[in-house]
Coordinates of C-alpha atoms and ligand atoms in Angstrom, one line a residue:
M1 CA 10.2 1.9 -14.5
L2 CA 9.7 -1.5 -16.1
D3 CA 8.9 -0.8 -19.8
Q4 CA 5.4 -1.8 -20.8
Q5 CA 6.5 -4.9 -22.6
I6 CA 8.4 -6.3 -19.7
R7 CA 5.7 -5.3 -17.2
D8 CA 3.0 -7.0 -19.3
H9 CA 5.2 -10.1 -19.6
D10 CA 6.3 -10.4 -16.0
F11 CA 3.1 -9.2 -14.3
P12 CA 0.3 -10.2 -16.7
S13 CA -2.4 -9.7 -14.0
L14 CA -1.5 -6.0 -13.8
K15 CA -2.6 -5.4 -17.4
C16 CA -6.2 -4.6 -16.7
R17 CA -6.1 -3.1 -13.2
V18 CA -4.6 -0.4 -11.0
Y19 CA -3.0 -2.4 -8.3
L20 CA -2.2 -0.3 -5.2
N21 CA -2.1 -2.9 -2.5
T22 CA 1.4 -4.3 -2.4
A23 CA 1.6 -3.4 1.3
A24 CA -0.9 -6.2 1.8
E25 CA 0.0 -8.6 -1.0
G26 CA 2.7 -8.1 -3.6
I27 CA 2.1 -9.4 -7.1
P28 CA 4.7 -12.0 -7.9
P29 CA 6.5 -11.9 -11.2
I30 CA 6.1 -14.9 -13.6
A31 CA 9.6 -16.1 -12.3
V32 CA 7.9 -17.0 -9.0
R33 CA 5.4 -19.2 -10.8
E34 CA 8.3 -21.0 -12.5
A35 CA 10.0 -21.4 -9.1
F36 CA 6.9 -23.2 -7.7
Q37 CA 6.9 -25.4 -10.8
Q38 CA 10.6 -26.1 -10.2
Y39 CA 9.8 -26.9 -6.5
F40 CA 7.2 -29.5 -7.6
Q41 CA 9.6 -31.1 -10.1
D42 CA 12.3 -31.3 -7.4
K43 CA 9.9 -32.6 -4.8
E44 CA 8.9 -35.4 -7.2
L45 CA 12.4 -36.8 -6.8
G46 CA 11.6 -37.6 -3.2
M47 CA 14.7 -37.7 -0.9
D48 CA 17.0 -37.1 -3.9
G49 CA 15.2 -33.7 -4.2
R50 CA 16.6 -32.5 -0.9
E51 CA 20.0 -31.6 -2.4
L52 CA 18.2 -29.4 -4.9
H53 CA 16.1 -27.8 -2.1
E54 CA 19.3 -27.1 -0.2
V55 CA 20.8 -25.3 -3.2
Q56 CA 17.7 -23.0 -3.3
W57 CA 17.9 -22.6 0.5
E58 CA 21.5 -21.4 0.2
A59 CA 20.7 -19.1 -2.7
A60 CA 17.7 -17.6 -1.0
K61 CA 19.7 -16.9 2.2
K62 CA 22.5 -15.3 0.2
L63 CA 20.1 -12.9 -1.4
V64 CA 18.5 -12.1 1.9
S65 CA 21.9 -11.5 3.4
Q66 CA 22.9 -9.1 0.6
L67 CA 19.7 -7.1 1.2
Y68 CA 20.2 -7.1 4.9
G69 CA 23.9 -6.2 4.6
M70 CA 24.9 -9.3 6.5
S71 CA 26.6 -12.6 5.8
S72 CA 24.7 -15.8 4.9
D73 CA 25.5 -17.2 8.3
E74 CA 23.7 -14.3 9.9
V75 CA 20.4 -14.9 8.2
S76 CA 17.8 -17.6 8.2
I77 CA 14.2 -18.2 7.1
C78 CA 11.3 -19.3 9.2
S79 CA 7.6 -19.3 8.3
C80 CA 6.3 -15.8 8.9
S81 CA 7.2 -12.6 10.8
S82 CA 4.9 -13.5 13.7
E83 CA 6.8 -16.8 14.2
A84 CA 10.1 -15.0 14.1
F85 CA 9.0 -12.4 16.7
N86 CA 7.6 -15.1 19.0
L87 CA 10.9 -17.0 18.8
A88 CA 12.9 -13.8 19.3
Y89 CA 11.0 -12.9 22.5
Q90 CA 11.4 -16.5 23.7
S91 CA 15.2 -16.1 23.4
L92 CA 15.0 -12.9 25.6
Q93 CA 13.6 -14.9 28.6
L94 CA 11.9 -11.7 29.9
K95 CA 11.5 -11.3 33.6
P96 CA 9.2 -9.1 35.8
G97 CA 10.6 -5.6 35.8
D98 CA 11.9 -5.8 32.2
E99 CA 10.5 -3.3 29.8
V100 CA 9.7 -3.6 26.1
I101 CA 9.0 -0.5 23.9
I102 CA 6.7 -0.8 20.9
S103 CA 5.0 1.8 18.8
D104 CA 1.3 2.4 18.1
L105 CA 2.0 2.6 14.3
D106 CA 3.1 -1.1 14.3
F107 CA 1.6 -4.3 13.0
P108 CA 0.5 -6.8 15.7
A109 CA 3.1 -9.4 14.6
S110 CA 5.9 -7.6 16.3
Y111 CA 4.5 -6.7 19.6
T112 CA 1.6 -8.9 20.8
F113 CA 3.8 -11.5 22.4
G114 CA 4.6 -8.8 25.0
L115 CA 0.8 -8.3 25.6
Q116 CA 0.0 -11.9 26.4
Q117 CA -0.8 -12.4 30.1
S118 CA 2.0 -14.9 30.3
C119 CA 4.6 -12.3 29.5
P120 CA 6.1 -10.8 32.7
A121 CA 7.6 -7.7 31.1
T122 CA 6.0 -4.3 31.1
V123 CA 5.1 -3.0 27.6
K124 CA 5.5 0.7 27.0
I125 CA 4.0 2.4 23.9
W126 CA 5.8 4.9 21.8
E127 CA 2.8 6.9 20.6
A128 CA 2.6 8.8 17.4
R129 CA 1.7 12.5 17.5
D130 CA 0.2 13.9 14.3
W131 CA 0.8 10.5 12.8
E132 CA 4.5 10.7 13.3
L133 CA 6.8 9.1 15.9
R134 CA 9.0 11.7 17.7
L135 CA 12.5 11.0 19.1
E136 CA 11.8 12.9 22.3
D137 CA 8.9 10.6 23.0
L138 CA 11.0 7.6 22.5
Q139 CA 13.7 9.0 24.7
S140 CA 11.3 9.6 27.6
L141 CA 10.4 5.9 27.5
L142 CA 13.9 4.5 27.7
T143 CA 15.3 3.3 31.0
D144 CA 18.0 1.0 32.2
K145 CA 15.2 -1.7 32.3
T146 CA 14.4 -1.5 28.6
R147 CA 15.3 -4.9 27.2
V148 CA 14.1 -4.4 23.6
V149 CA 12.7 -1.7 21.4
S150 CA 10.7 -3.4 18.7
I151 CA 9.6 -1.2 15.8
S152 CA 8.9 -1.2 12.1
L153 CA 11.1 0.7 9.7
V154 CA 8.0 1.6 7.7
S155 CA 4.5 1.6 9.4
F156 CA 2.0 -0.7 7.8
F157 CA -0.7 1.7 9.1
N158 CA 0.3 5.0 7.6
G159 CA 3.6 4.5 5.9
F160 CA 5.6 6.6 8.4
K161 CA 9.3 5.8 7.9
I162 CA 11.2 6.2 11.2
P163 CA 14.5 8.2 11.0
L164 CA 16.5 5.1 11.6
K165 CA 19.9 6.6 12.3
E166 CA 18.5 9.0 14.9
V167 CA 16.3 6.3 16.5
I168 CA 19.4 4.0 16.9
Q169 CA 21.4 6.9 18.3
T170 CA 18.6 7.8 20.8
I171 CA 18.3 4.2 22.0
R172 CA 22.1 3.7 22.3
Q173 CA 22.5 6.9 24.2
H174 CA 19.8 6.2 26.8
S175 CA 19.7 2.5 27.3
S176 CA 21.3 -0.9 26.6
A177 CA 18.2 -2.1 24.9
L178 CA 18.3 -4.4 21.9
I179 CA 16.8 -3.1 18.7
A180 CA 14.4 -5.4 16.8
L181 CA 13.4 -4.0 13.4
D182 CA 10.5 -5.2 11.3
V183 CA 11.4 -4.3 7.7
T184 CA 8.4 -6.0 6.1
Q185 CA 7.0 -2.7 4.6
A186 CA 10.4 -1.6 3.3
L187 CA 12.4 -4.6 2.0
G188 CA 12.5 -4.6 -1.7
R189 CA 11.1 -1.1 -1.9
I190 CA 13.8 1.1 -0.4
P191 CA 17.5 0.6 0.0
L192 CA 18.3 -0.4 3.6
D193 CA 21.2 0.5 5.9
L194 CA 20.8 -1.9 8.8
E195 CA 24.1 -1.2 10.5
D196 CA 23.8 -1.5 14.3
I197 CA 20.4 -3.2 14.3
D198 CA 20.3 -6.2 16.6
L199 CA 17.5 -8.2 14.9
V200 CA 15.9 -7.8 11.5
I201 CA 12.7 -9.5 10.5
S202 CA 10.6 -9.4 7.3
S203 CA 7.6 -11.2 5.8
T204 CA 7.9 -12.4 2.3
H205 CA 4.5 -11.8 0.6
K206 CA 4.6 -8.0 0.1
W207 CA 7.3 -5.8 -1.4
I208 CA 9.8 -8.5 -2.2
L209 CA 7.1 -10.1 -4.4
A210 CA 7.5 -13.7 -3.1
S211 CA 4.9 -16.0 -1.6
H212 CA 3.4 -16.5 1.9
G213 CA 5.2 -18.7 4.3
G214 CA 8.5 -17.0 4.8
G215 CA 10.0 -15.0 7.7
L216 CA 13.4 -13.5 6.9
V217 CA 15.5 -13.3 10.0
G218 CA 18.8 -11.4 10.4
V219 CA 21.0 -11.6 13.5
P220 CA 24.4 -10.0 13.3
A221 CA 27.1 -12.4 14.7
S222 CA 27.8 -10.0 17.5
R223 CA 24.3 -10.5 18.8
A224 CA 24.0 -14.2 18.3
N225 CA 24.2 -14.8 22.1
E226 CA 21.2 -12.5 22.8
W227 CA 19.1 -14.0 20.0
T228 CA 19.6 -17.8 20.3
V229 CA 16.2 -19.3 20.6
P230 CA 15.8 -22.1 23.2
A231 CA 13.1 -23.8 21.2
G232 CA 12.4 -27.5 20.5
G233 CA 12.9 -28.8 16.9
W234 CA 15.8 -30.3 15.1
F235 CA 16.8 -28.1 12.2
N236 CA 17.7 -25.5 14.8
L237 CA 19.8 -27.8 17.0
K238 CA 23.5 -28.4 17.1
D239 CA 23.2 -32.2 17.3
A240 CA 19.6 -33.4 17.1
F241 CA 20.5 -37.0 16.3
G242 CA 23.7 -37.5 18.3
D243 CA 24.4 -40.0 21.1
R244 CA 23.4 -37.4 23.8
R245 CA 20.1 -36.5 22.2
F246 CA 18.0 -37.6 25.2
E247 CA 20.2 -35.6 27.6
K248 CA 20.0 -32.1 26.3
A249 CA 19.0 -30.0 23.3
E250 CA 21.4 -27.1 22.3
S251 CA 20.4 -24.6 19.7
L252 CA 22.6 -23.3 16.9
P253 CA 23.5 -19.7 17.6
G254 CA 21.7 -16.7 16.3
A255 CA 19.7 -16.7 13.1
A256 CA 19.9 -20.4 12.6
S257 CA 18.0 -21.0 15.8
F258 CA 14.9 -19.4 14.2
T259 CA 14.4 -22.3 11.7
V260 CA 13.1 -25.0 14.0
G261 CA 12.0 -27.7 11.6
M262 CA 12.1 -28.5 7.9
P263 CA 12.2 -25.2 6.0
N264 CA 9.1 -24.2 4.0
Y265 CA 10.8 -25.1 0.7
P266 CA 8.0 -23.9 -1.6
A267 CA 8.3 -20.5 0.0
V268 CA 12.1 -20.7 -0.2
Y269 CA 12.0 -21.3 -3.9
A270 CA 9.6 -18.4 -4.3
I271 CA 11.8 -16.1 -2.2
R272 CA 14.9 -17.1 -4.2
A273 CA 13.2 -16.3 -7.5
A274 CA 11.6 -13.0 -6.2
L275 CA 14.7 -11.7 -4.7
D276 CA 16.7 -12.6 -7.9
Y277 CA 14.1 -10.5 -9.7
I278 CA 14.1 -7.6 -7.3
T279 CA 17.9 -7.6 -7.2
A280 CA 18.2 -7.6 -11.0
V281 CA 15.9 -4.6 -11.3
G282 CA 17.6 -2.9 -8.4
V283 CA 16.1 -1.6 -5.2
E284 CA 17.7 1.8 -5.6
E285 CA 16.2 1.9 -9.1
I286 CA 12.8 0.9 -7.8
N287 CA 12.9 3.6 -5.2
Q288 CA 14.1 6.3 -7.7
A289 CA 11.5 5.4 -10.2
T290 CA 8.7 5.3 -7.7
E291 CA 9.4 8.5 -5.8
P292 CA 7.7 10.7 -8.5
L293 CA 4.6 8.5 -8.2
V294 CA 4.5 9.0 -4.5
E295 CA 5.0 12.7 -5.0
A296 CA 2.2 12.8 -7.5
C297 CA -0.1 10.9 -5.2
L298 CA 0.8 13.2 -2.3
A299 CA 0.1 16.3 -4.4
G300 CA -3.2 14.9 -5.7
L301 CA -4.5 13.9 -2.3
A302 CA -3.5 17.3 -0.8
E303 CA -6.2 18.8 -3.0
L304 CA -8.9 16.5 -2.0
P305 CA -11.2 16.6 1.1
V306 CA -9.8 13.6 2.9
E307 CA -8.2 13.3 6.3
F308 CA -4.6 12.7 5.5
I309 CA -2.9 10.4 8.1
S310 CA 0.6 9.9 6.5
P311 CA 3.6 12.2 6.8
R312 CA 3.5 14.9 4.1
K313 CA 7.3 14.8 3.4
I314 CA 8.7 12.3 1.0
E315 CA 11.7 11.7 3.2
N316 CA 9.4 10.3 6.0
L317 CA 7.8 7.9 3.5
A318 CA 8.6 4.8 1.5
G319 CA 5.7 3.4 -0.6
I320 CA 2.7 3.7 1.6
I321 CA 0.2 6.7 1.9
A322 CA -3.0 6.5 3.9
F323 CA -6.1 8.7 4.4
R324 CA -9.5 8.5 6.1
H325 CA -12.9 9.6 5.1
P326 CA -16.3 9.0 6.7
E327 CA -17.5 7.3 3.5
A328 CA -14.3 5.3 3.1
E329 CA -16.0 1.9 2.7
R330 CA -18.3 3.2 -0.1
I331 CA -15.3 5.0 -1.8
Y332 CA -13.3 1.8 -1.6
Q333 CA -16.2 -0.3 -3.1
H334 CA -16.5 2.1 -6.0
L335 CA -12.7 2.1 -6.6
H336 CA -12.7 -1.7 -6.5
S337 CA -15.6 -1.9 -9.0
K338 CA -13.4 0.2 -11.4
Q339 CA -10.5 -2.3 -11.0
I340 CA -8.6 0.1 -8.7
H341 CA -7.2 -1.8 -5.8
P342 CA -6.0 0.1 -2.7
M343 CA -6.4 -1.3 0.8
Y344 CA -9.5 -0.6 2.9
H345 CA -8.9 -1.6 6.5
A346 CA -9.0 -0.3 10.0
G347 CA -11.0 2.7 8.9
R348 CA -8.5 4.0 6.4
I349 CA -7.7 3.7 2.7
R350 CA -4.1 2.9 2.1
V351 CA -2.2 3.2 -1.2
A352 CA 1.0 1.4 -1.9
L353 CA 3.2 2.2 -4.8
H354 CA 5.9 -0.2 -6.0
G355 CA 8.2 -0.5 -9.1
Y356 CA 5.5 -2.0 -11.2
N357 CA 3.1 0.9 -10.8
T358 CA 2.9 3.7 -13.3
L359 CA 2.0 7.4 -13.3
D360 CA -1.0 6.3 -15.2
D361 CA -2.0 4.2 -12.2
V362 CA -1.8 7.2 -9.9
E363 CA -3.7 9.5 -12.2
T364 CA -6.5 6.9 -12.7
F365 CA -6.7 6.4 -8.9
L366 CA -6.8 10.2 -8.2
R367 CA -9.4 10.8 -10.9
E368 CA -11.7 8.1 -9.7
L369 CA -11.2 9.1 -6.1
K370 CA -12.0 12.7 -6.9
Y371 CA -15.3 11.5 -8.5
T372 CA -16.2 9.5 -5.3
L373 CA -15.6 12.7 -3.2
S374 CA -17.8 14.8 -5.4
K375 CA -21.3 15.7 -4.3
S376 CA -22.8 13.5 -7.0
F377 CA -21.3 10.5 -5.3
V378 CA -20.8 11.1 -1.6
G379 CA -24.1 13.1 -1.5
T380 CA -26.1 10.3 -2.9
Ligands
LIG1 C1 5.0 -4.6 9.4 C2 4.4 -5.9 9.2 N1 5.0 -7.0 9.8 C3 4.5 -8.2 9.7 C4 3.4 -8.5 8.9 C5 2.8 -9.8 8.7 O1 3.3 -10.8 9.6 P1 3.2 -12.3 9.2 O2 4.4 -12.6 8.3 O3 3.4 -13.0 10.5 O4 1.9 -12.6 8.6 C6 2.7 -7.4 8.3 C7 1.5 -7.6 7.5 O5 0.8 -6.8 7.1 C8 3.3 -6.1 8.4 O6 2.7 -5.0 7.9

């Protein structure tokens, strides 16, 4: 989608490799390097630099709010998704008898708080069947004790994209649970419609092409009471330095309560630059340009002797496709030696296709994968 010249200029490290691992680490455009340089320059000003940091902070929040479909006051930035989820659960003050629903296609960041011994709630698992999550299975888990359903829009494991509208409808019809959505594997890759979601969280080092050290939090104003974190800090407080500071600490409502201390400004600069970049290219455009690549990859894999563990229909996918093979580790090593970079983890090989990938990338990957699956390779 990016013409060759722009791609080479903005992502020079992609010139000599086939990079298929954005679901783990996005490749930042050169604009992000410049943002870090800018951060250093502003930081050198000492306290005078803070005004400049705050300009970046506001700009980053505005960009996040646009992608989340919220206002700037409804978003904030903490340090990673895991931190955001820990704080979110803290705000729920779960009690014995409360129930939390998670899915077995999810990344640990969003659910492991509930599995700590100190958490009094009961965790129920929405289990995938044939690598897909089914609405009827979710429905059967919902009760009047369900406090939160915490799920990813796109699974890090196999790329399954939940049918969001139907999931929301099912939850609303059968419980009064809050919906916490992890959009880490979707943000920047597919257009989002997050209406009627109660909490949105994303990491920043994957599809939005920014750096580590960010957790993008969205809390609609209507849910600010439910998601106000009673954490210590100062940036999150209404009046951290007032006369009554030794009497009580009161959090700002909603998203603002998730940023407890000084923001991670280097990451904020990177987020601002990366989201500027993504927004200028256009998420809709990225998605449209990348769909044929996903289709080509699906078609190519269907012809190969691998255990496919992703949905086969493009409407149930965003940018991730995964498969297994008994020789996955050797296959991965070979691909890597040829400068082809998918992910090998948890027994599967995962391919991630973003706007900077090309059909040539997919064809090179499939050709080399086919070789590794041939008798002359696997049989040796
Ligand atoms: C869905 C999802 N959420 C969160 C994370 C990462 O969480 P954190 O930002 O806490 O490192 C990942 C990383 O792979 C992920 O796939």
